[in-house]
Amino acid sequence: MTFGANPRRAILVGLLLLLTGCAGNTELSRYATAQSLQPTSVVGTEVVSFQGIEVRSGDLIASELDSASTLLMMLMAEDYAPYVHAGIIVIDDGKPWVYEAFARLRPTLGPPTGAMSGAIRRQPLDRYLRRPAVTTIVRPPDAAAEAIAEFARQSRKARLEFDPYFDLTSADAVYCTEFVAAALNAAGQSLPPPAARNRNRSLNTALSWLGVDAEAFWLAGDLLAPFEPVALLSPLLSEAQIHARFALKAELHRRFTADQRLGNLFRWTVTGPRVRRHLVELYDDVMAASVEQFSLVDLQRRANAALGEISESATRLAERQRHAPTPSPR
């Protein structure tokens, strides 16, 4: 069930996945947002055109599904940054592929982390983009491109395992953003510091049950922020809605203070967390209001009306705006 999971939205998502799966091809021309930002940096490595978007080996890709699990992961760190999943684009045999740290979940009665297994995999960019997610592609410097791509290839060849515990102290297994951070490090790129663990007591009770002891996490938005944007994509959301969705999640992150409980945001079912109805209604309200144009002031007003007012410094407001996805050129 998605974050804004009213029946019509759920049906739309299901139909989109069914149609793209049957067709066997992702048609960006049908996306609500399919921006090609035409970066200038394309020197020194193979470049291919994917439906009008120029991609090359070493480009980074990040995405974020509209789900309760995504919202929960967003709260794990003290800082907020958009996107929770990241991978690396590599051109193999003239075709664009996405290399990513990926795991599958086996049925279990205990913590799901103990039932997850996986490794670095690759899949065609076309298939990756069938997910009903907001996706961004960015371009590191030319000099780093081939080293990033080669790190991805070698990690897959070595069957580098997936790490469900987010442990940054071991290189024997990686989670998705840790995989990208390791590739950037191998290519000689400076990295931002990982974000510290959120000290919210309710959240840490849940993390302890999951066996997650990590003190810091790599955030996809922080890793990708320094690099030149290549594309912004979403099958369902307009550009304004993309900005609104990330801003709303940043607002929820800001409001998740020390005295908050996860139960205020989620209800728990046998299949995982579900976002509570009042947040679903707020999400749908913000999305409906932002079809054509997004306003941070309007979003704050709607959040205050639904959740109650909360003070915020100008610094925090500016920080949330800094992490918004890059808009298209005007």
mmCIF file of C-alpha atoms in Angstrom:
data_model
loop_
_atom_site.group_PDB
_atom_site.id
_atom_site.type_symbol
_atom_site.label_atom_id
_atom_site.label_comp_id
_atom_site.label_asym_id
_atom_site.label_seq_id
_atom_site.Cartn_x
_atom_site.Cartn_y
_atom_site.Cartn_z
ATOM 1 C CA MET A 1 0.000 0.000 0.000
ATOM 2 C CA THR A 2 1.400 3.352 -0.936
ATOM 3 C CA PHE A 3 1.802 6.401 1.303
ATOM 4 C CA GLY A 4 -1.096 8.192 -0.382
ATOM 5 C CA ALA A 5 -2.991 4.991 -0.917
ATOM 6 C CA ASN A 6 -6.551 5.904 -1.789
ATOM 7 C CA PRO A 7 -8.167 3.236 -3.990
ATOM 8 C CA ARG A 8 -7.925 5.161 -7.257
ATOM 9 C CA ARG A 9 -4.193 5.843 -6.780
ATOM 10 C CA ALA A 10 -3.542 2.198 -5.945
ATOM 11 C CA ILE A 11 -5.444 1.048 -9.034
ATOM 12 C CA LEU A 12 -3.516 3.530 -11.199
ATOM 13 C CA VAL A 13 -0.175 2.276 -9.897
ATOM 14 C CA GLY A 14 -1.210 -1.323 -10.448
ATOM 15 C CA LEU A 15 -2.350 -0.665 -14.000
ATOM 16 C CA LEU A 16 0.864 1.207 -14.791
ATOM 17 C CA LEU A 17 3.005 -1.694 -13.613
ATOM 18 C CA LEU A 18 0.852 -4.187 -15.496
ATOM 19 C CA LEU A 19 1.020 -2.245 -18.734
ATOM 20 C CA THR A 20 4.756 -1.590 -18.599
ATOM 21 C CA GLY A 21 5.422 -5.194 -17.654
ATOM 22 C CA CYS A 22 3.350 -6.555 -20.536
ATOM 23 C CA ALA A 23 4.777 -4.118 -23.034
ATOM 24 C CA GLY A 24 8.323 -4.964 -21.972
ATOM 25 C CA ASN A 25 9.368 -1.365 -22.496
ATOM 26 C CA THR A 26 9.341 1.825 -20.450
ATOM 27 C CA GLU A 27 7.865 4.723 -22.427
ATOM 28 C CA LEU A 28 9.131 7.969 -20.920
ATOM 29 C CA SER A 29 6.852 9.918 -23.250
ATOM 30 C CA ARG A 30 3.944 8.775 -21.066
ATOM 31 C CA TYR A 31 5.554 9.855 -17.804
ATOM 32 C CA ALA A 32 4.105 12.800 -15.905
ATOM 33 C CA THR A 33 7.690 14.064 -15.512
ATOM 34 C CA ALA A 34 10.486 13.083 -17.886
ATOM 35 C CA GLN A 35 13.095 15.837 -17.819
ATOM 36 C CA SER A 36 16.353 15.547 -19.692
ATOM 37 C CA LEU A 37 18.606 18.206 -18.197
ATOM 38 C CA GLN A 38 21.338 17.853 -20.839
ATOM 39 C CA PRO A 39 24.526 17.938 -18.757
ATOM 40 C CA THR A 40 27.626 19.265 -20.439
ATOM 41 C CA SER A 41 29.988 16.655 -18.990
ATOM 42 C CA VAL A 42 30.137 13.698 -21.413
ATOM 43 C CA VAL A 43 33.863 13.319 -22.087
ATOM 44 C CA GLY A 44 35.981 10.204 -21.728
ATOM 45 C CA THR A 45 33.534 7.310 -21.623
ATOM 46 C CA GLU A 46 30.802 5.678 -23.671
ATOM 47 C CA VAL A 47 27.482 7.542 -23.853
ATOM 48 C CA VAL A 48 24.178 6.115 -25.053
ATOM 49 C CA SER A 49 20.767 7.699 -25.573
ATOM 50 C CA PHE A 50 17.877 6.202 -23.608
ATOM 51 C CA GLN A 51 14.678 7.689 -25.058
ATOM 52 C CA GLY A 52 16.296 11.102 -25.372
ATOM 53 C CA ILE A 53 18.238 10.987 -22.098
ATOM 54 C CA GLU A 54 22.004 10.777 -22.546
ATOM 55 C CA VAL A 55 23.465 8.357 -19.977
ATOM 56 C CA ARG A 56 26.989 7.055 -19.543
ATOM 57 C CA SER A 57 28.964 4.601 -17.449
ATOM 58 C CA GLY A 58 29.538 6.031 -13.987
ATOM 59 C CA ASP A 59 26.314 8.035 -13.799
ATOM 60 C CA LEU A 60 24.508 7.630 -10.475
ATOM 61 C CA ILE A 61 20.792 6.913 -10.169
ATOM 62 C CA ALA A 62 18.543 7.275 -7.122
ATOM 63 C CA SER A 63 14.865 6.598 -6.610
ATOM 64 C CA GLU A 64 12.172 6.715 -3.981
ATOM 65 C CA LEU A 65 8.928 4.780 -3.894
ATOM 66 C CA ASP A 66 5.824 6.229 -2.323
ATOM 67 C CA SER A 67 5.561 3.765 0.576
ATOM 68 C CA ALA A 68 5.341 3.442 4.336
ATOM 69 C CA SER A 69 8.661 1.583 4.441
ATOM 70 C CA THR A 70 10.328 4.477 2.610
ATOM 71 C CA LEU A 71 8.949 6.949 5.131
ATOM 72 C CA LEU A 72 10.187 4.779 7.991
ATOM 73 C CA MET A 73 13.699 4.575 6.499
ATOM 74 C CA MET A 74 13.715 8.348 6.071
ATOM 75 C CA LEU A 75 13.386 8.746 9.845
ATOM 76 C CA MET A 76 16.425 6.585 10.692
ATOM 77 C CA ALA A 77 18.916 9.458 10.417
ATOM 78 C CA GLU A 78 18.984 12.794 12.216
ATOM 79 C CA ASP A 79 19.246 14.616 8.887
ATOM 80 C CA TYR A 80 16.825 14.549 5.983
ATOM 81 C CA ALA A 81 17.764 14.071 2.340
ATOM 82 C CA PRO A 82 15.572 12.911 -0.552
ATOM 83 C CA TYR A 83 15.757 9.408 -2.066
ATOM 84 C CA VAL A 84 16.382 6.213 -0.131
ATOM 85 C CA HIS A 85 17.753 3.929 -2.858
ATOM 86 C CA ALA A 86 20.730 4.457 -5.158
ATOM 87 C CA GLY A 87 22.689 2.597 -7.814
ATOM 88 C CA ILE A 88 25.224 3.011 -10.611
ATOM 89 C CA ILE A 89 24.583 3.146 -14.358
ATOM 90 C CA VAL A 90 27.030 1.129 -16.444
ATOM 91 C CA ILE A 91 27.092 0.734 -20.227
ATOM 92 C CA ASP A 92 27.727 -2.938 -21.021
ATOM 93 C CA ASP A 93 27.704 -4.085 -24.656
ATOM 94 C CA GLY A 94 26.215 -0.774 -25.707
ATOM 95 C CA LYS A 95 23.224 -0.989 -23.334
ATOM 96 C CA PRO A 96 22.564 0.922 -20.071
ATOM 97 C CA TRP A 97 22.329 -1.201 -16.929
ATOM 98 C CA VAL A 98 21.786 -0.323 -13.269
ATOM 99 C CA TYR A 99 24.078 -2.002 -10.720
ATOM 100 C CA GLU A 100 22.581 -1.964 -7.227
ATOM 101 C CA ALA A 101 22.791 -3.643 -3.833
ATOM 102 C CA PHE A 102 19.541 -5.564 -3.650
ATOM 103 C CA ALA A 103 18.014 -8.173 -1.340
ATOM 104 C CA ARG A 104 14.942 -10.359 -1.243
ATOM 105 C CA LEU A 105 12.914 -11.066 1.875
ATOM 106 C CA ARG A 106 12.116 -14.652 2.820
ATOM 107 C CA PRO A 107 8.995 -15.449 4.889
ATOM 108 C CA THR A 108 9.767 -15.115 8.585
ATOM 109 C CA LEU A 109 8.117 -14.784 11.981
ATOM 110 C CA GLY A 110 11.018 -12.777 13.394
ATOM 111 C CA PRO A 111 12.828 -9.583 12.405
ATOM 112 C CA PRO A 112 12.815 -9.225 8.597
ATOM 113 C CA THR A 113 16.493 -8.232 8.584
ATOM 114 C CA GLY A 114 17.402 -11.803 9.484
ATOM 115 C CA ALA A 115 15.444 -13.122 6.506
ATOM 116 C CA MET A 116 16.996 -10.859 3.864
ATOM 117 C CA SER A 117 19.621 -12.062 1.434
ATOM 118 C CA GLY A 118 21.099 -10.619 -1.717
ATOM 119 C CA ALA A 119 24.126 -9.142 -3.415
ATOM 120 C CA ILE A 120 25.113 -6.652 -6.105
ATOM 121 C CA ARG A 121 22.929 -7.251 -9.132
ATOM 122 C CA ARG A 122 22.439 -5.532 -12.456
ATOM 123 C CA GLN A 123 19.249 -4.969 -14.410
ATOM 124 C CA PRO A 124 18.433 -3.029 -17.579
ATOM 125 C CA LEU A 125 17.773 0.674 -17.025
ATOM 126 C CA ASP A 126 14.478 0.162 -18.838
ATOM 127 C CA ARG A 127 13.327 -2.366 -16.239
ATOM 128 C CA TYR A 128 14.597 -0.259 -13.335
ATOM 129 C CA LEU A 129 12.442 2.645 -14.505
ATOM 130 C CA ARG A 130 9.266 0.558 -14.468
ATOM 131 C CA ARG A 131 9.061 1.158 -10.740
ATOM 132 C CA PRO A 132 6.389 3.779 -9.894
ATOM 133 C CA ALA A 133 9.083 5.911 -8.247
ATOM 134 C CA VAL A 134 10.578 9.369 -8.445
ATOM 135 C CA THR A 135 14.009 8.891 -10.013
ATOM 136 C CA THR A 136 16.981 11.174 -10.532
ATOM 137 C CA ILE A 137 20.188 10.619 -12.517
ATOM 138 C CA VAL A 138 23.332 12.659 -11.837
ATOM 139 C CA ARG A 139 26.820 12.769 -13.360
ATOM 140 C CA PRO A 140 30.086 12.680 -11.361
ATOM 141 C CA PRO A 141 33.198 14.238 -12.933
ATOM 142 C CA ASP A 142 34.568 12.734 -16.164
ATOM 143 C CA ALA A 143 37.764 11.566 -14.482
ATOM 144 C CA ALA A 144 35.830 9.416 -12.008
ATOM 145 C CA ALA A 145 33.343 7.815 -14.402
ATOM 146 C CA GLU A 146 35.211 4.716 -15.507
ATOM 147 C CA ALA A 147 36.529 3.951 -12.010
ATOM 148 C CA ILE A 148 32.976 4.094 -10.621
ATOM 149 C CA ALA A 149 31.734 1.775 -13.363
ATOM 150 C CA GLU A 150 34.596 -0.658 -12.883
ATOM 151 C CA PHE A 151 33.996 -0.784 -9.130
ATOM 152 C CA ALA A 152 30.384 -1.729 -9.869
ATOM 153 C CA ARG A 153 31.394 -4.474 -12.305
ATOM 154 C CA GLN A 154 33.982 -5.953 -9.941
ATOM 155 C CA SER A 155 31.592 -5.844 -6.966
ATOM 156 C CA ARG A 156 29.025 -7.846 -8.923
ATOM 157 C CA LYS A 157 31.674 -10.285 -10.104
ATOM 158 C CA ALA A 158 32.832 -10.798 -6.506
ATOM 159 C CA ARG A 159 29.197 -11.319 -5.393
ATOM 160 C CA LEU A 160 29.502 -8.582 -2.770
ATOM 161 C CA GLU A 161 26.673 -9.301 -0.347
ATOM 162 C CA PHE A 162 23.801 -7.068 0.742
ATOM 163 C CA ASP A 163 23.938 -5.729 4.305
ATOM 164 C CA PRO A 164 20.492 -5.524 5.969
ATOM 165 C CA TYR A 165 22.022 -4.123 9.179
ATOM 166 C CA PHE A 166 23.497 -0.931 7.660
ATOM 167 C CA ASP A 167 26.890 -1.666 9.208
ATOM 168 C CA LEU A 168 29.527 0.793 7.948
ATOM 169 C CA THR A 169 32.355 -0.855 9.881
ATOM 170 C CA SER A 170 32.640 -3.839 7.515
ATOM 171 C CA ALA A 171 33.344 -3.886 3.768
ATOM 172 C CA ASP A 172 32.193 -7.501 3.381
ATOM 173 C CA ALA A 173 28.582 -6.459 2.765
ATOM 174 C CA VAL A 174 26.954 -3.201 1.679
ATOM 175 C CA TYR A 175 23.523 -1.656 1.489
ATOM 176 C CA CYS A 176 22.480 0.364 -1.545
ATOM 177 C CA THR A 177 23.818 3.805 -0.668
ATOM 178 C CA GLU A 178 26.912 2.331 0.972
ATOM 179 C CA PHE A 179 27.646 0.624 -2.368
ATOM 180 C CA VAL A 180 27.492 3.999 -4.151
ATOM 181 C CA ALA A 181 29.615 5.673 -1.467
ATOM 182 C CA ALA A 182 32.251 2.923 -1.807
ATOM 183 C CA ALA A 183 32.306 3.390 -5.595
ATOM 184 C CA LEU A 184 32.784 7.141 -5.241
ATOM 185 C CA ASN A 185 35.556 6.592 -2.708
ATOM 186 C CA ALA A 186 37.278 4.114 -5.040
ATOM 187 C CA ALA A 187 37.149 6.765 -7.763
ATOM 188 C CA GLY A 188 38.833 9.340 -5.539
ATOM 189 C CA GLN A 189 35.747 11.455 -4.892
ATOM 190 C CA SER A 190 35.271 13.363 -1.650
ATOM 191 C CA LEU A 191 32.342 12.103 0.390
ATOM 192 C CA PRO A 192 30.037 13.997 2.742
ATOM 193 C CA PRO A 193 29.940 12.572 6.246
ATOM 194 C CA PRO A 194 27.269 9.930 6.850
ATOM 195 C CA ALA A 195 24.231 11.173 8.756
ATOM 196 C CA ALA A 196 24.064 10.350 12.461
ATOM 197 C CA ARG A 197 21.467 7.932 13.774
ATOM 198 C CA ASN A 198 18.221 9.475 14.949
ATOM 199 C CA ARG A 199 18.074 9.302 18.754
ATOM 200 C CA ASN A 200 14.280 9.111 18.950
ATOM 201 C CA ARG A 201 13.505 6.467 21.590
ATOM 202 C CA SER A 202 10.538 4.918 19.798
ATOM 203 C CA LEU A 203 12.470 4.583 16.553
ATOM 204 C CA ASN A 204 15.477 3.050 18.301
ATOM 205 C CA THR A 205 13.284 0.440 19.972
ATOM 206 C CA ALA A 206 12.230 -0.642 16.479
ATOM 207 C CA LEU A 207 15.809 -0.541 15.152
ATOM 208 C CA SER A 208 17.036 -2.629 18.072
ATOM 209 C CA TRP A 209 14.395 -5.256 17.317
ATOM 210 C CA LEU A 210 15.642 -5.269 13.717
ATOM 211 C CA GLY A 211 19.218 -5.719 14.937
ATOM 212 C CA VAL A 212 20.352 -2.413 13.426
ATOM 213 C CA ASP A 213 23.151 -1.022 15.619
ATOM 214 C CA ALA A 214 24.650 1.391 13.070
ATOM 215 C CA GLU A 215 25.503 4.837 14.405
ATOM 216 C CA ALA A 216 25.349 6.570 11.003
ATOM 217 C CA PHE A 217 23.891 6.088 7.529
ATOM 218 C CA TRP A 218 24.757 7.168 4.002
ATOM 219 C CA LEU A 219 21.892 9.223 2.557
ATOM 220 C CA ALA A 220 21.362 9.028 -1.199
ATOM 221 C CA GLY A 221 20.449 12.693 -1.555
ATOM 222 C CA ASP A 222 23.657 13.781 0.195
ATOM 223 C CA LEU A 223 25.847 11.520 -1.963
ATOM 224 C CA LEU A 224 24.302 12.738 -5.227
ATOM 225 C CA ALA A 225 23.940 16.422 -4.319
ATOM 226 C CA PRO A 226 27.403 17.617 -5.532
ATOM 227 C CA PHE A 227 26.991 16.262 -9.060
ATOM 228 C CA GLU A 228 25.529 17.555 -12.297
ATOM 229 C CA PRO A 229 21.855 16.580 -12.847
ATOM 230 C CA VAL A 230 21.048 14.473 -15.901
ATOM 231 C CA ALA A 231 17.355 13.642 -15.523
ATOM 232 C CA LEU A 232 14.329 13.831 -13.245
ATOM 233 C CA LEU A 233 11.648 11.193 -13.845
ATOM 234 C CA SER A 234 8.293 10.131 -12.446
ATOM 235 C CA PRO A 235 5.519 8.125 -14.116
ATOM 236 C CA LEU A 236 2.781 9.595 -11.890
ATOM 237 C CA LEU A 237 3.847 12.944 -10.414
ATOM 238 C CA SER A 238 4.324 16.351 -12.002
ATOM 239 C CA GLU A 239 7.501 18.296 -11.265
ATOM 240 C CA ALA A 240 5.597 20.427 -8.757
ATOM 241 C CA GLN A 241 4.275 17.305 -7.044
ATOM 242 C CA ILE A 242 7.785 15.839 -6.857
ATOM 243 C CA HIS A 243 8.966 18.960 -5.019
ATOM 244 C CA ALA A 244 5.891 18.846 -2.799
ATOM 245 C CA ARG A 245 6.362 15.191 -1.895
ATOM 246 C CA PHE A 246 9.980 15.631 -0.819
ATOM 247 C CA ALA A 247 9.139 18.820 1.064
ATOM 248 C CA LEU A 248 6.294 17.083 2.891
ATOM 249 C CA LYS A 249 8.584 14.225 3.901
ATOM 250 C CA ALA A 250 11.131 16.758 5.128
ATOM 251 C CA GLU A 251 8.349 18.416 7.132
ATOM 252 C CA LEU A 252 7.361 15.099 8.691
ATOM 253 C CA HIS A 253 11.020 14.426 9.491
ATOM 254 C CA ARG A 254 11.291 17.838 11.177
ATOM 255 C CA ARG A 255 8.194 17.119 13.259
ATOM 256 C CA PHE A 256 9.479 13.707 14.373
ATOM 257 C CA THR A 257 10.936 15.119 17.570
ATOM 258 C CA ALA A 258 12.229 13.241 20.614
ATOM 259 C CA ASP A 259 8.771 12.922 22.166
ATOM 260 C CA GLN A 260 7.147 11.462 19.041
ATOM 261 C CA ARG A 261 6.261 7.792 18.707
ATOM 262 C CA LEU A 262 6.290 5.704 15.566
ATOM 263 C CA GLY A 263 2.693 4.829 16.379
ATOM 264 C CA ASN A 264 1.729 8.430 15.664
ATOM 265 C CA LEU A 265 2.750 7.878 12.022
ATOM 266 C CA PHE A 266 2.252 4.155 11.423
ATOM 267 C CA ARG A 267 0.006 1.270 12.245
ATOM 268 C CA TRP A 268 1.555 -2.188 12.133
ATOM 269 C CA THR A 269 0.239 -5.163 10.194
ATOM 270 C CA VAL A 270 1.526 -8.668 9.477
ATOM 271 C CA THR A 271 2.801 -7.441 6.104
ATOM 272 C CA GLY A 272 4.597 -4.356 7.413
ATOM 273 C CA PRO A 273 3.924 -0.743 8.420
ATOM 274 C CA ARG A 274 1.029 1.299 7.062
ATOM 275 C CA VAL A 275 0.855 5.086 7.207
ATOM 276 C CA ARG A 276 -1.976 6.344 9.385
ATOM 277 C CA ARG A 277 -5.066 7.762 7.715
ATOM 278 C CA HIS A 278 -4.562 11.396 8.785
ATOM 279 C CA LEU A 279 -1.144 11.430 7.067
ATOM 280 C CA VAL A 280 -2.547 9.769 3.947
ATOM 281 C CA GLU A 281 -5.187 12.500 3.774
ATOM 282 C CA LEU A 282 -2.550 15.215 4.227
ATOM 283 C CA TYR A 283 -0.418 13.678 1.471
ATOM 284 C CA ASP A 284 -3.351 13.503 -0.957
ATOM 285 C CA ASP A 285 -4.308 17.088 -0.088
ATOM 286 C CA VAL A 286 -0.779 18.366 -0.781
ATOM 287 C CA MET A 287 -0.483 16.401 -4.034
ATOM 288 C CA ALA A 288 -3.838 17.704 -5.290
ATOM 289 C CA ALA A 289 -2.845 21.286 -4.478
ATOM 290 C CA SER A 290 0.550 20.941 -6.198
ATOM 291 C CA VAL A 291 -0.420 19.569 -9.606
ATOM 292 C CA GLU A 292 0.675 22.757 -11.368
ATOM 293 C CA GLN A 293 2.787 24.687 -8.870
ATOM 294 C CA PHE A 294 4.422 23.936 -5.529
ATOM 295 C CA SER A 295 4.549 26.430 -2.666
ATOM 296 C CA LEU A 296 6.536 25.715 0.494
ATOM 297 C CA VAL A 297 4.417 28.260 2.371
ATOM 298 C CA ASP A 298 1.204 26.519 1.285
ATOM 299 C CA LEU A 299 2.597 23.127 2.280
ATOM 300 C CA GLN A 300 3.511 24.453 5.732
ATOM 301 C CA ARG A 301 0.005 25.892 6.121
ATOM 302 C CA ARG A 302 -1.622 22.575 5.199
ATOM 303 C CA ALA A 303 0.708 20.639 7.503
ATOM 304 C CA ASN A 304 -0.044 23.001 10.383
ATOM 305 C CA ALA A 305 -3.782 22.635 9.770
ATOM 306 C CA ALA A 306 -3.568 18.844 9.760
ATOM 307 C CA LEU A 307 -0.885 18.243 12.391
ATOM 308 C CA GLY A 308 -0.757 21.386 14.513
ATOM 309 C CA GLU A 309 1.648 24.299 14.372
ATOM 310 C CA ILE A 310 5.309 23.892 15.216
ATOM 311 C CA SER A 311 7.987 26.567 15.234
ATOM 312 C CA GLU A 312 10.863 26.421 12.785
ATOM 313 C CA SER A 313 13.970 28.517 12.365
ATOM 314 C CA ALA A 314 14.812 30.155 9.066
ATOM 315 C CA THR A 315 17.918 27.974 8.967
ATOM 316 C CA ARG A 316 15.900 24.756 9.003
ATOM 317 C CA LEU A 317 13.543 26.095 6.336
ATOM 318 C CA ALA A 318 16.501 26.915 4.112
ATOM 319 C CA GLU A 319 17.969 23.460 4.748
ATOM 320 C CA ARG A 320 14.769 21.769 3.604
ATOM 321 C CA GLN A 321 14.712 23.871 0.454
ATOM 322 C CA ARG A 322 18.369 22.965 -0.228
ATOM 323 C CA HIS A 323 17.472 19.280 -0.367
ATOM 324 C CA ALA A 324 14.643 19.747 -2.868
ATOM 325 C CA PRO A 325 15.167 18.010 -6.231
ATOM 326 C CA THR A 326 16.828 20.113 -8.915
ATOM 327 C CA PRO A 327 14.215 21.878 -11.083
ATOM 328 C CA SER A 328 14.365 21.929 -14.829
ATOM 329 C CA PRO A 329 15.980 24.882 -16.610
ATOM 330 C CA ARG A 330 13.578 27.749 -17.307
#
